[in-house]
Every structure is written in C-alpha cells, then in structure tokens.
C-alpha cells in the first residue's frame, strides 16, 4: 500500500518555524544612511570652491590668524600651550563661519536667475516668520511673481521680476491686504539686480532689520485672517490662462 503523506510527518522544527513566521514581526526595512557631518561639510566646501575659488585661502587665513593671536596671548601669559589648545578650536570655528557665509552666497548665485528664487530667499529667514512656498500672485506669461511673509514687522511682499512688469502685481496684492488688514503695515521689497532692487542674498538681511510692530499672537492672528479669505492668484487683464505659455526664452 502506498504511504499517505499528511501533517503528522512534519518535524517539530518545521512546525516551530511556521509559528515563528506567523507571529514574528516583519523585518524592518533598512533605512537609507544619512551622509556624515564631515561628508556634508566636504560637499558644501566643494560646491562653494567652484563658485568662489578664494574661499580656501580665506578659511586658512582666518584659522592661522586666530591661532596666532591665541598663541601670542598665551606666550604673553607664559602659558603658550593653553593658548594653542584654545586657539585651534576657535580657528576651526572661524574658518567654518567663513565657509558658511560664502556657501550661502554661492547657493544664491546659482538660483538668482531662476523662477522662485525670491521664495527660496524667504526660506532662509529665522524663526518668527510665516512664509509660503507658492507665490501669492503670478503672471503666467512672464513668470513674474510675488511672495509673502508674515512676521512681527507686519506683512512683507517680495517681488520677482523687472520693476515695470511686476509693479501691477505688487500694487494689486498690497491693496488687497490693505482692505482686509487696515491696521497692519505692508512692506514691499523688489528683489533683483535692477535699480532700486535688492539682491536675493540680501532680502532676509533687510527683513531682519525691520522694526517690530506686532506681537507673536498678532502674527498668528494675521496669518489666520489671510488664510481664511483664501488665496486666488490674480491674473492680469487681457491674458487668457488657457492660452498662456511659459516664456522659454528666459
């Protein structure tokens, strides 16, 4: 007679493996490792050096200058070893600060002529500002745009485009805000390289120098007030949005 095969023939090891497979947790997916801090600094240094060849020499000059001053102070106090121990970390810190400043300039130089550069400049603001990634007003034909930030100085509108083209967008948005927020100051900054405009690398710095007029609670209230009314992008008269095409020559 042929032997029948049933579950009784399974070994204890097979049954225990089945139980473990049924009740055991699923293996966690391997997370992508983030690059180390030193690797990130190296990438930033290489990017900055391509746009600013003087940055290695400036970093070296700052490092040696700080170490030299610390050594001289320590030598004058008859403890030059302590001076070096303090001066070397301070020199590295000074060189890192130089790299950070120059890297920021290089990053802005890369995106200066690209659409959305003003919005990226607002992304470098310190805490206390409420910004939006998308523009609040845009001309689909010329790609001129207006970005908005809300902070303790009030509402700041930052334009992107030549003055003669972006002026109508700025005025329309400023008047709209004046109607819904009559007691809040609306500041206007035109970013660019033209006459009377502010380079995008200086936009955040200029906004940081503005005088505070609102409290933190009032900033949140202004933001909620604007959000409650919605944000419909104004389209200039005479432009059919269904026929508009991006300016590929820009």
mmCIF file with all atom_site columns, N, CA and C in Angstrom, residues 96-163:
data_model
loop_
_atom_site.group_PDB
_atom_site.id
_atom_site.type_symbol
_atom_site.label_atom_id
_atom_site.label_alt_id
_atom_site.label_comp_id
_atom_site.label_asym_id
_atom_site.label_entity_id
_atom_site.label_seq_id
_atom_site.pdbx_PDB_ins_code
_atom_site.Cartn_x
_atom_site.Cartn_y
_atom_site.Cartn_z
_atom_site.occupancy
_atom_site.B_iso_or_equiv
_atom_site.pdbx_formal_charge
_atom_site.auth_seq_id
_atom_site.auth_comp_id
_atom_site.auth_asym_id
_atom_site.auth_atom_id
_atom_site.pdbx_PDB_model_num
ATOM 1   N N  . UNK A 1 96  ? 34.957 77.777 9.717   1.00 0.00 ? 96  UNK A N  1
ATOM 2   C CA . UNK A 1 96  ? 33.635 77.235 9.401   1.00 0.00 ? 96  UNK A CA 1
ATOM 3   C C  . UNK A 1 96  ? 32.621 78.343 9.159   1.00 0.00 ? 96  UNK A C  1
ATOM 4   N N  . UNK A 1 97  ? 32.714 79.416 9.932   1.00 0.00 ? 97  UNK A N  1
ATOM 5   C CA . UNK A 1 97  ? 31.810 80.547 9.722   1.00 0.00 ? 97  UNK A CA 1
ATOM 6   C C  . UNK A 1 97  ? 32.046 81.195 8.358   1.00 0.00 ? 97  UNK A C  1
ATOM 7   N N  . UNK A 1 98  ? 33.305 81.322 7.978   1.00 0.00 ? 98  UNK A N  1
ATOM 8   C CA . UNK A 1 98  ? 33.615 81.866 6.649   1.00 0.00 ? 98  UNK A CA 1
ATOM 9   C C  . UNK A 1 98  ? 33.033 80.972 5.564   1.00 0.00 ? 98  UNK A C  1
ATOM 10  N N  . UNK A 1 99  ? 33.184 79.664 5.725   1.00 0.00 ? 99  UNK A N  1
ATOM 11  C CA . UNK A 1 99  ? 32.628 78.725 4.741   1.00 0.00 ? 99  UNK A CA 1
ATOM 12  C C  . UNK A 1 99  ? 31.113 78.844 4.670   1.00 0.00 ? 99  UNK A C  1
ATOM 13  N N  . UNK A 1 100 ? 30.464 79.002 5.824   1.00 0.00 ? 100 UNK A N  1
ATOM 14  C CA . UNK A 1 100 ? 29.000 79.111 5.834   1.00 0.00 ? 100 UNK A CA 1
ATOM 15  C C  . UNK A 1 100 ? 28.530 80.356 5.089   1.00 0.00 ? 100 UNK A C  1
ATOM 16  N N  . UNK A 1 101 ? 29.174 81.491 5.335   1.00 0.00 ? 101 UNK A N  1
ATOM 17  C CA . UNK A 1 101 ? 28.791 82.737 4.656   1.00 0.00 ? 101 UNK A CA 1
ATOM 18  C C  . UNK A 1 101 ? 29.012 82.624 3.146   1.00 0.00 ? 101 UNK A C  1
ATOM 19  N N  . UNK A 1 102 ? 30.160 82.125 2.770   1.00 0.00 ? 102 UNK A N  1
ATOM 20  C CA . UNK A 1 102 ? 30.477 82.017 1.338   1.00 0.00 ? 102 UNK A CA 1
ATOM 21  C C  . UNK A 1 102 ? 29.598 80.973 0.651   1.00 0.00 ? 102 UNK A C  1
ATOM 22  N N  . UNK A 1 103 ? 29.255 79.910 1.351   1.00 0.00 ? 103 UNK A N  1
ATOM 23  C CA . UNK A 1 103 ? 28.387 78.886 0.770   1.00 0.00 ? 103 UNK A CA 1
ATOM 24  C C  . UNK A 1 103 ? 26.995 79.438 0.509   1.00 0.00 ? 103 UNK A C  1
ATOM 25  N N  . UNK A 1 104 ? 26.521 80.283 1.417   1.00 0.00 ? 104 UNK A N  1
ATOM 26  C CA . UNK A 1 104 ? 25.200 80.896 1.224   1.00 0.00 ? 104 UNK A CA 1
ATOM 27  C C  . UNK A 1 104 ? 25.213 81.800 -0.009  1.00 0.00 ? 104 UNK A C  1
ATOM 28  N N  . UNK A 1 105 ? 26.274 82.556 -0.184  1.00 0.00 ? 105 UNK A N  1
ATOM 29  C CA . UNK A 1 105 ? 26.383 83.418 -1.368  1.00 0.00 ? 105 UNK A CA 1
ATOM 30  C C  . UNK A 1 105 ? 26.428 82.584 -2.644  1.00 0.00 ? 105 UNK A C  1
ATOM 31  N N  . UNK A 1 106 ? 27.186 81.486 -2.600  1.00 0.00 ? 106 UNK A N  1
ATOM 32  C CA . UNK A 1 106 ? 27.291 80.633 -3.786  1.00 0.00 ? 106 UNK A CA 1
ATOM 33  C C  . UNK A 1 106 ? 25.950 79.997 -4.133  1.00 0.00 ? 106 UNK A C  1
ATOM 34  N N  . UNK A 1 107 ? 25.205 79.601 -3.106  1.00 0.00 ? 107 UNK A N  1
ATOM 35  C CA . UNK A 1 107 ? 23.891 78.995 -3.350  1.00 0.00 ? 107 UNK A CA 1
ATOM 36  C C  . UNK A 1 107 ? 22.937 80.003 -3.984  1.00 0.00 ? 107 UNK A C  1
ATOM 37  N N  . UNK A 1 108 ? 22.951 81.234 -3.491  1.00 0.00 ? 108 UNK A N  1
ATOM 38  C CA . UNK A 1 108 ? 22.097 82.269 -4.074  1.00 0.00 ? 108 UNK A CA 1
ATOM 39  C C  . UNK A 1 108 ? 22.522 82.596 -5.504  1.00 0.00 ? 108 UNK A C  1
ATOM 40  N N  . UNK A 1 109 ? 23.835 82.558 -5.759  1.00 0.00 ? 109 UNK A N  1
ATOM 41  C CA . UNK A 1 109 ? 24.315 82.843 -7.115  1.00 0.00 ? 109 UNK A CA 1
ATOM 42  C C  . UNK A 1 109 ? 23.814 81.796 -8.105  1.00 0.00 ? 109 UNK A C  1
ATOM 43  N N  . UNK A 1 110 ? 23.628 80.571 -7.651  1.00 0.00 ? 110 UNK A N  1
ATOM 44  C CA . UNK A 1 110 ? 23.167 79.501 -8.533  1.00 0.00 ? 110 UNK A CA 1
ATOM 45  C C  . UNK A 1 110 ? 21.698 79.663 -8.920  1.00 0.00 ? 110 UNK A C  1
ATOM 46  N N  . UNK A 1 111 ? 20.882 80.177 -7.995  1.00 0.00 ? 111 UNK A N  1
ATOM 47  C CA . UNK A 1 111 ? 19.431 80.229 -8.240  1.00 0.00 ? 111 UNK A CA 1
ATOM 48  C C  . UNK A 1 111 ? 18.938 81.633 -8.557  1.00 0.00 ? 111 UNK A C  1
ATOM 49  N N  . UNK A 1 112 ? 19.846 82.604 -8.640  1.00 0.00 ? 112 UNK A N  1
ATOM 50  C CA . UNK A 1 112 ? 19.434 84.001 -8.749  1.00 0.00 ? 112 UNK A CA 1
ATOM 51  C C  . UNK A 1 112 ? 18.549 84.264 -9.955  1.00 0.00 ? 112 UNK A C  1
ATOM 52  N N  . UNK A 1 113 ? 18.834 83.664 -11.077 1.00 0.00 ? 113 UNK A N  1
ATOM 53  C CA . UNK A 1 113 ? 18.089 83.935 -12.305 1.00 0.00 ? 113 UNK A CA 1
ATOM 54  C C  . UNK A 1 113 ? 16.990 82.903 -12.570 1.00 0.00 ? 113 UNK A C  1
ATOM 55  N N  . UNK A 1 114 ? 16.705 82.058 -11.607 1.00 0.00 ? 114 UNK A N  1
ATOM 56  C CA . UNK A 1 114 ? 15.702 81.028 -11.796 1.00 0.00 ? 114 UNK A CA 1
ATOM 57  C C  . UNK A 1 114 ? 14.376 81.437 -11.159 1.00 0.00 ? 114 UNK A C  1
ATOM 58  N N  . UNK A 1 115 ? 13.234 81.005 -11.728 1.00 0.00 ? 115 UNK A N  1
ATOM 59  C CA . UNK A 1 115 ? 11.935 81.307 -11.116 1.00 0.00 ? 115 UNK A CA 1
ATOM 60  C C  . UNK A 1 115 ? 11.838 80.710 -9.715  1.00 0.00 ? 115 UNK A C  1
ATOM 61  N N  . UNK A 1 116 ? 11.301 81.487 -8.781  1.00 0.00 ? 116 UNK A N  1
ATOM 62  C CA . UNK A 1 116 ? 11.162 81.021 -7.414  1.00 0.00 ? 116 UNK A CA 1
ATOM 63  C C  . UNK A 1 116 ? 12.337 81.341 -6.523  1.00 0.00 ? 116 UNK A C  1
ATOM 64  N N  . UNK A 1 117 ? 13.313 82.113 -7.032  1.00 0.00 ? 117 UNK A N  1
ATOM 65  C CA . UNK A 1 117 ? 14.491 82.435 -6.233  1.00 0.00 ? 117 UNK A CA 1
ATOM 66  C C  . UNK A 1 117 ? 14.113 83.280 -5.011  1.00 0.00 ? 117 UNK A C  1
ATOM 67  N N  . UNK A 1 118 ? 13.149 84.187 -5.174  1.00 0.00 ? 118 UNK A N  1
ATOM 68  C CA . UNK A 1 118 ? 12.730 85.020 -4.042  1.00 0.00 ? 118 UNK A CA 1
ATOM 69  C C  . UNK A 1 118 ? 12.088 84.181 -2.950  1.00 0.00 ? 118 UNK A C  1
ATOM 70  N N  . UNK A 1 119 ? 11.318 83.177 -3.339  1.00 0.00 ? 119 UNK A N  1
ATOM 71  C CA . UNK A 1 119 ? 10.737 82.276 -2.349  1.00 0.00 ? 119 UNK A CA 1
ATOM 72  C C  . UNK A 1 119 ? 11.805 81.510 -1.597  1.00 0.00 ? 119 UNK A C  1
ATOM 73  N N  . UNK A 1 120 ? 12.868 81.098 -2.308  1.00 0.00 ? 120 UNK A N  1
ATOM 74  C CA . UNK A 1 120 ? 13.976 80.419 -1.638  1.00 0.00 ? 120 UNK A CA 1
ATOM 75  C C  . UNK A 1 120 ? 14.681 81.347 -0.661  1.00 0.00 ? 120 UNK A C  1
ATOM 76  N N  . UNK A 1 121 ? 14.760 82.634 -1.000  1.00 0.00 ? 121 UNK A N  1
ATOM 77  C CA . UNK A 1 121 ? 15.388 83.602 -0.093  1.00 0.00 ? 121 UNK A CA 1
ATOM 78  C C  . UNK A 1 121 ? 14.576 83.733 1.196   1.00 0.00 ? 121 UNK A C  1
ATOM 79  N N  . UNK A 1 122 ? 13.257 83.685 1.094   1.00 0.00 ? 122 UNK A N  1
ATOM 80  C CA . UNK A 1 122 ? 12.420 83.755 2.294   1.00 0.00 ? 122 UNK A CA 1
ATOM 81  C C  . UNK A 1 122 ? 12.585 82.515 3.157   1.00 0.00 ? 122 UNK A C  1
ATOM 82  N N  . UNK A 1 123 ? 12.981 81.405 2.546   1.00 0.00 ? 123 UNK A N  1
ATOM 83  C CA . UNK A 1 123 ? 13.190 80.184 3.312   1.00 0.00 ? 123 UNK A CA 1
ATOM 84  C C  . UNK A 1 123 ? 14.379 80.247 4.247   1.00 0.00 ? 123 UNK A C  1
ATOM 85  N N  . UNK A 1 124 ? 15.245 81.250 4.090   1.00 0.00 ? 124 UNK A N  1
ATOM 86  C CA . UNK A 1 124 ? 16.411 81.393 4.962   1.00 0.00 ? 124 UNK A CA 1
ATOM 87  C C  . UNK A 1 124 ? 16.128 82.294 6.165   1.00 0.00 ? 124 UNK A C  1
ATOM 88  N N  . UNK A 1 125 ? 14.892 82.762 6.297   1.00 0.00 ? 125 UNK A N  1
ATOM 89  C CA . UNK A 1 125 ? 14.553 83.629 7.423   1.00 0.00 ? 125 UNK A CA 1
ATOM 90  C C  . UNK A 1 125 ? 14.637 82.868 8.743   1.00 0.00 ? 125 UNK A C  1
ATOM 91  N N  . UNK A 1 126 ? 14.897 83.590 9.797   1.00 0.00 ? 126 UNK A N  1
ATOM 92  C CA . UNK A 1 126 ? 14.947 82.970 11.117  1.00 0.00 ? 126 UNK A CA 1
ATOM 93  C C  . UNK A 1 126 ? 13.531 82.719 11.628  1.00 0.00 ? 126 UNK A C  1
ATOM 94  N N  . UNK A 1 127 ? 13.460 82.120 12.799  1.00 0.00 ? 127 UNK A N  1
ATOM 95  C CA . UNK A 1 127 ? 12.165 81.805 13.393  1.00 0.00 ? 127 UNK A CA 1
ATOM 96  C C  . UNK A 1 127 ? 11.375 83.078 13.655  1.00 0.00 ? 127 UNK A C  1
ATOM 97  N N  . UNK A 1 128 ? 10.070 82.930 13.631  1.00 0.00 ? 128 UNK A N  1
ATOM 98  C CA . UNK A 1 128 ? 9.211  84.082 13.872  1.00 0.00 ? 128 UNK A CA 1
ATOM 99  C C  . UNK A 1 128 ? 8.499  84.556 12.628  1.00 0.00 ? 128 UNK A C  1
ATOM 100 N N  . UNK A 1 129 ? 8.896  84.024 11.456  1.00 0.00 ? 129 UNK A N  1
ATOM 101 C CA . UNK A 1 129 ? 8.275  84.405 10.199  1.00 0.00 ? 129 UNK A CA 1
ATOM 102 C C  . UNK A 1 129 ? 7.418  83.261 9.676   1.00 0.00 ? 129 UNK A C  1
ATOM 103 N N  . UNK A 1 130 ? 6.293  83.597 9.092   1.00 0.00 ? 130 UNK A N  1
ATOM 104 C CA . UNK A 1 130 ? 5.419  82.627 8.442   1.00 0.00 ? 130 UNK A CA 1
ATOM 105 C C  . UNK A 1 130 ? 5.486  82.889 6.947   1.00 0.00 ? 130 UNK A C  1
ATOM 106 N N  . UNK A 1 131 ? 6.010  81.922 6.222   1.00 0.00 ? 131 UNK A N  1
ATOM 107 C CA . UNK A 1 131 ? 6.196  82.077 4.777   1.00 0.00 ? 131 UNK A CA 1
ATOM 108 C C  . UNK A 1 131 ? 5.418  81.005 4.026   1.00 0.00 ? 131 UNK A C  1
ATOM 109 N N  . UNK A 1 132 ? 5.274  81.211 2.740   1.00 0.00 ? 132 UNK A N  1
ATOM 110 C CA . UNK A 1 132 ? 4.597  80.254 1.871   1.00 0.00 ? 132 UNK A CA 1
ATOM 111 C C  . UNK A 1 132 ? 5.511  79.889 0.712   1.00 0.00 ? 132 UNK A C  1
ATOM 112 N N  . UNK A 1 133 ? 5.501  78.610 0.355   1.00 0.00 ? 133 UNK A N  1
ATOM 113 C CA . UNK A 1 133 ? 6.354  78.155 -0.736  1.00 0.00 ? 133 UNK A CA 1
ATOM 114 C C  . UNK A 1 133 ? 5.867  78.666 -2.091  1.00 0.00 ? 133 UNK A C  1
ATOM 115 N N  . UNK A 1 134 ? 4.550  78.753 -2.244  1.00 0.00 ? 134 UNK A N  1
ATOM 116 C CA . UNK A 1 134 ? 3.980  79.182 -3.514  1.00 0.00 ? 134 UNK A CA 1
ATOM 117 C C  . UNK A 1 134 ? 3.795  80.697 -3.536  1.00 0.00 ? 134 UNK A C  1
ATOM 118 N N  . UNK A 1 135 ? 3.920  81.341 -4.685  1.00 0.00 ? 135 UNK A N  1
ATOM 119 C CA . UNK A 1 135 ? 3.692  82.795 -4.767  1.00 0.00 ? 135 UNK A CA 1
ATOM 120 C C  . UNK A 1 135 ? 2.220  83.122 -4.551  1.00 0.00 ? 135 UNK A C  1
ATOM 121 N N  . UNK A 1 136 ? 1.962  84.319 -4.052  1.00 0.00 ? 136 UNK A N  1
ATOM 122 C CA . UNK A 1 136 ? 0.583  84.763 -3.837  1.00 0.00 ? 136 UNK A CA 1
ATOM 123 C C  . UNK A 1 136 ? 0.041  85.481 -5.057  1.00 0.00 ? 136 UNK A C  1
ATOM 124 N N  . UNK A 1 137 ? 0.900  85.856 -5.974  1.00 0.00 ? 137 UNK A N  1
ATOM 125 C CA . UNK A 1 137 ? 0.492  86.478 -7.235  1.00 0.00 ? 137 UNK A CA 1
ATOM 126 C C  . UNK A 1 137 ? 1.522  86.119 -8.285  1.00 0.00 ? 137 UNK A C  1
ATOM 127 N N  . UNK A 1 138 ? 1.054  85.841 -9.507  1.00 0.00 ? 138 UNK A N  1
ATOM 128 C CA . UNK A 1 138 ? 1.970  85.429 -10.555 1.00 0.00 ? 138 UNK A CA 1
ATOM 129 C C  . UNK A 1 138 ? 1.418  85.828 -11.913 1.00 0.00 ? 138 UNK A C  1
ATOM 130 N N  . UNK A 1 139 ? 2.315  86.192 -12.801 1.00 0.00 ? 139 UNK A N  1
ATOM 131 C CA . UNK A 1 139 ? 1.962  86.457 -14.184 1.00 0.00 ? 139 UNK A CA 1
ATOM 132 C C  . UNK A 1 139 ? 2.399  85.248 -15.004 1.00 0.00 ? 139 UNK A C  1
ATOM 133 N N  . UNK A 1 140 ? 1.458  84.430 -15.493 1.00 0.00 ? 140 UNK A N  1
ATOM 134 C CA . UNK A 1 140 ? 1.842  83.190 -16.181 1.00 0.00 ? 140 UNK A CA 1
ATOM 135 C C  . UNK A 1 140 ? 2.597  83.415 -17.481 1.00 0.00 ? 140 UNK A C  1
ATOM 136 N N  . UNK A 1 141 ? 2.481  84.586 -18.061 1.00 0.00 ? 141 UNK A N  1
ATOM 137 C CA . UNK A 1 141 ? 3.162  84.847 -19.333 1.00 0.00 ? 141 UNK A CA 1
ATOM 138 C C  . UNK A 1 141 ? 4.630  85.168 -19.111 1.00 0.00 ? 141 UNK A C  1
ATOM 139 N N  . UNK A 1 142 ? 4.912  86.036 -18.149 1.00 0.00 ? 142 UNK A N  1
ATOM 140 C CA . UNK A 1 142 ? 6.294  86.463 -17.911 1.00 0.00 ? 142 UNK A CA 1
ATOM 141 C C  . UNK A 1 142 ? 6.958  85.726 -16.763 1.00 0.00 ? 142 UNK A C  1
ATOM 142 N N  . UNK A 1 143 ? 6.186  84.967 -15.976 1.00 0.00 ? 143 UNK A N  1
ATOM 143 C CA . UNK A 1 143 ? 6.668  84.254 -14.803 1.00 0.00 ? 143 UNK A CA 1
ATOM 144 C C  . UNK A 1 143 ? 7.106  85.197 -13.685 1.00 0.00 ? 143 UNK A C  1
ATOM 145 N N  . UNK A 1 144 ? 6.711  86.453 -13.741 1.00 0.00 ? 144 UNK A N  1
ATOM 146 C CA . UNK A 1 144 ? 6.935  87.354 -12.611 1.00 0.00 ? 144 UNK A CA 1
ATOM 147 C C  . UNK A 1 144 ? 6.028  86.922 -11.468 1.00 0.00 ? 144 UNK A C  1
ATOM 148 N N  . UNK A 1 145 ? 6.510  87.074 -10.244 1.00 0.00 ? 145 UNK A N  1
ATOM 149 C CA . UNK A 1 145 ? 5.760  86.558 -9.100  1.00 0.00 ? 145 UNK A CA 1
ATOM 150 C C  . UNK A 1 145 ? 5.951  87.452 -7.886  1.00 0.00 ? 145 UNK A C  1
ATOM 151 N N  . UNK A 1 146 ? 5.036  87.279 -6.927  1.00 0.00 ? 146 UNK A N  1
ATOM 152 C CA . UNK A 1 146 ? 5.097  87.981 -5.652  1.00 0.00 ? 146 UNK A CA 1
ATOM 153 C C  . UNK A 1 146 ? 4.956  86.944 -4.539  1.00 0.00 ? 146 UNK A C  1
ATOM 154 N N  . UNK A 1 147 ? 5.900  86.942 -3.607  1.00 0.00 ? 147 UNK A N  1
ATOM 155 C CA . UNK A 1 147 ? 5.876  86.047 -2.457  1.00 0.00 ? 147 UNK A CA 1
ATOM 156 C C  . UNK A 1 147 ? 5.540  86.849 -1.201  1.00 0.00 ? 147 UNK A C  1
ATOM 157 N N  . UNK A 1 148 ? 5.041  86.153 -0.197  1.00 0.00 ? 148 UNK A N  1
ATOM 158 C CA . UNK A 1 148 ? 4.585  86.849 1.013   1.00 0.00 ? 148 UNK A CA 1
ATOM 159 C C  . UNK A 1 148 ? 5.174  86.200 2.266   1.00 0.00 ? 148 UNK A C  1
ATOM 160 N N  . UNK A 1 149 ? 5.512  87.039 3.227   1.00 0.00 ? 149 UNK A N  1
ATOM 161 C CA . UNK A 1 149 ? 5.973  86.595 4.542   1.00 0.00 ? 149 UNK A CA 1
ATOM 162 C C  . UNK A 1 149 ? 5.282  87.425 5.606   1.00 0.00 ? 149 UNK A C  1
ATOM 163 N N  . UNK A 1 150 ? 4.930  86.786 6.706   1.00 0.00 ? 150 UNK A N  1
ATOM 164 C CA . UNK A 1 150 ? 4.242  87.460 7.809   1.00 0.00 ? 150 UNK A CA 1
ATOM 165 C C  . UNK A 1 150 ? 5.105  87.322 9.054   1.00 0.00 ? 150 UNK A C  1
ATOM 166 N N  . UNK A 1 151 ? 5.406  88.442 9.680   1.00 0.00 ? 151 UNK A N  1
ATOM 167 C CA . UNK A 1 151 ? 6.234  88.433 10.876  1.00 0.00 ? 151 UNK A CA 1
ATOM 168 C C  . UNK A 1 151 ? 5.881  89.595 11.780  1.00 0.00 ? 151 UNK A C  1
ATOM 169 N N  . UNK A 1 152 ? 6.676  89.806 12.778  1.00 0.00 ? 152 UNK A N  1
ATOM 170 C CA . UNK A 1 152 ? 6.404  90.878 13.732  1.00 0.00 ? 152 UNK A CA 1
ATOM 171 C C  . UNK A 1 152 ? 6.481  92.276 13.112  1.00 0.00 ? 152 UNK A C  1
ATOM 172 N N  . UNK A 1 153 ? 7.290  92.501 12.056  1.00 0.00 ? 153 UNK A N  1
ATOM 173 C CA . UNK A 1 153 ? 7.233  93.807 11.381  1.00 0.00 ? 153 UNK A CA 1
ATOM 174 C C  . UNK A 1 153 ? 5.957  94.030 10.584  1.00 0.00 ? 153 UNK A C  1
ATOM 175 N N  . UNK A 1 154 ? 5.172  92.989 10.361  1.00 0.00 ? 154 UNK A N  1
ATOM 176 C CA . UNK A 1 154 ? 3.953  93.099 9.556   1.00 0.00 ? 154 UNK A CA 1
ATOM 177 C C  . UNK A 1 154 ? 3.976  92.104 8.412   1.00 0.00 ? 154 UNK A C  1
ATOM 178 N N  . UNK A 1 155 ? 3.391  92.489 7.295   1.00 0.00 ? 155 UNK A N  1
ATOM 179 C CA . UNK A 1 155 ? 3.368  91.641 6.106   1.00 0.00 ? 155 UNK A CA 1
ATOM 180 C C  . UNK A 1 155 ? 4.396  92.187 5.110   1.00 0.00 ? 155 UNK A C  1
ATOM 181 N N  . UNK A 1 156 ? 5.202  91.295 4.566   1.00 0.00 ? 156 UNK A N  1
ATOM 182 C CA . UNK A 1 156 ? 6.238  91.686 3.610   1.00 0.00 ? 156 UNK A CA 1
ATOM 183 C C  . UNK A 1 156 ? 5.953  90.995 2.285   1.00 0.00 ? 156 UNK A C  1
ATOM 184 N N  . UNK A 1 157 ? 5.877  91.782 1.227   1.00 0.00 ? 157 UNK A N  1
ATOM 185 C CA . UNK A 1 157 ? 5.708  91.267 -0.127  1.00 0.00 ? 157 UNK A CA 1
ATOM 186 C C  . UNK A 1 157 ? 7.040  91.373 -0.852  1.00 0.00 ? 157 UNK A C  1
ATOM 187 N N  . UNK A 1 158 ? 7.508  90.270 -1.391  1.00 0.00 ? 158 UNK A N  1
ATOM 188 C CA . UNK A 1 158 ? 8.785  90.234 -2.101  1.00 0.00 ? 158 UNK A CA 1
ATOM 189 C C  . UNK A 1 158 ? 8.501  89.875 -3.552  1.00 0.00 ? 158 UNK A C  1
ATOM 190 N N  . UNK A 1 159 ? 8.877  90.769 -4.456  1.00 0.00 ? 159 UNK A N  1
ATOM 191 C CA . UNK A 1 159 ? 8.588  90.553 -5.873  1.00 0.00 ? 159 UNK A CA 1
ATOM 192 C C  . UNK A 1 159 ? 9.767  89.908 -6.573  1.00 0.00 ? 159 UNK A C  1
ATOM 193 N N  . UNK A 1 160 ? 9.474  89.349 -7.735  1.00 0.00 ? 160 UNK A N  1
ATOM 194 C CA . UNK A 1 160 ? 10.493 88.703 -8.555  1.00 0.00 ? 160 UNK A CA 1
ATOM 195 C C  . UNK A 1 160 ? 10.215 89.055 -10.009 1.00 0.00 ? 160 UNK A C  1
ATOM 196 N N  . UNK A 1 161 ? 11.083 89.871 -10.581 1.00 0.00 ? 161 UNK A N  1
ATOM 197 C CA . UNK A 1 161 ? 10.892 90.318 -11.955 1.00 0.00 ? 161 UNK A CA 1
ATOM 198 C C  . UNK A 1 161 ? 11.254 91.787 -12.098 1.00 0.00 ? 161 UNK A C  1
ATOM 199 N N  . UNK A 1 162 ? 11.361 92.280 -13.324 1.00 0.00 ? 162 UNK A N  1
ATOM 200 C CA . UNK A 1 162 ? 11.662 93.694 -13.551 1.00 0.00 ? 162 UNK A CA 1
ATOM 201 C C  . UNK A 1 162 ? 10.589 94.599 -12.938 1.00 0.00 ? 162 UNK A C  1
ATOM 202 N N  . UNK A 1 163 ? 11.004 95.780 -12.524 1.00 0.00 ? 163 UNK A N  1
ATOM 203 C CA . UNK A 1 163 ? 10.101 96.692 -11.828 1.00 0.00 ? 163 UNK A CA 1
ATOM 204 C C  . UNK A 1 163 ? 8.888  97.061 -12.668 1.00 0.00 ? 163 UNK A C  1
#
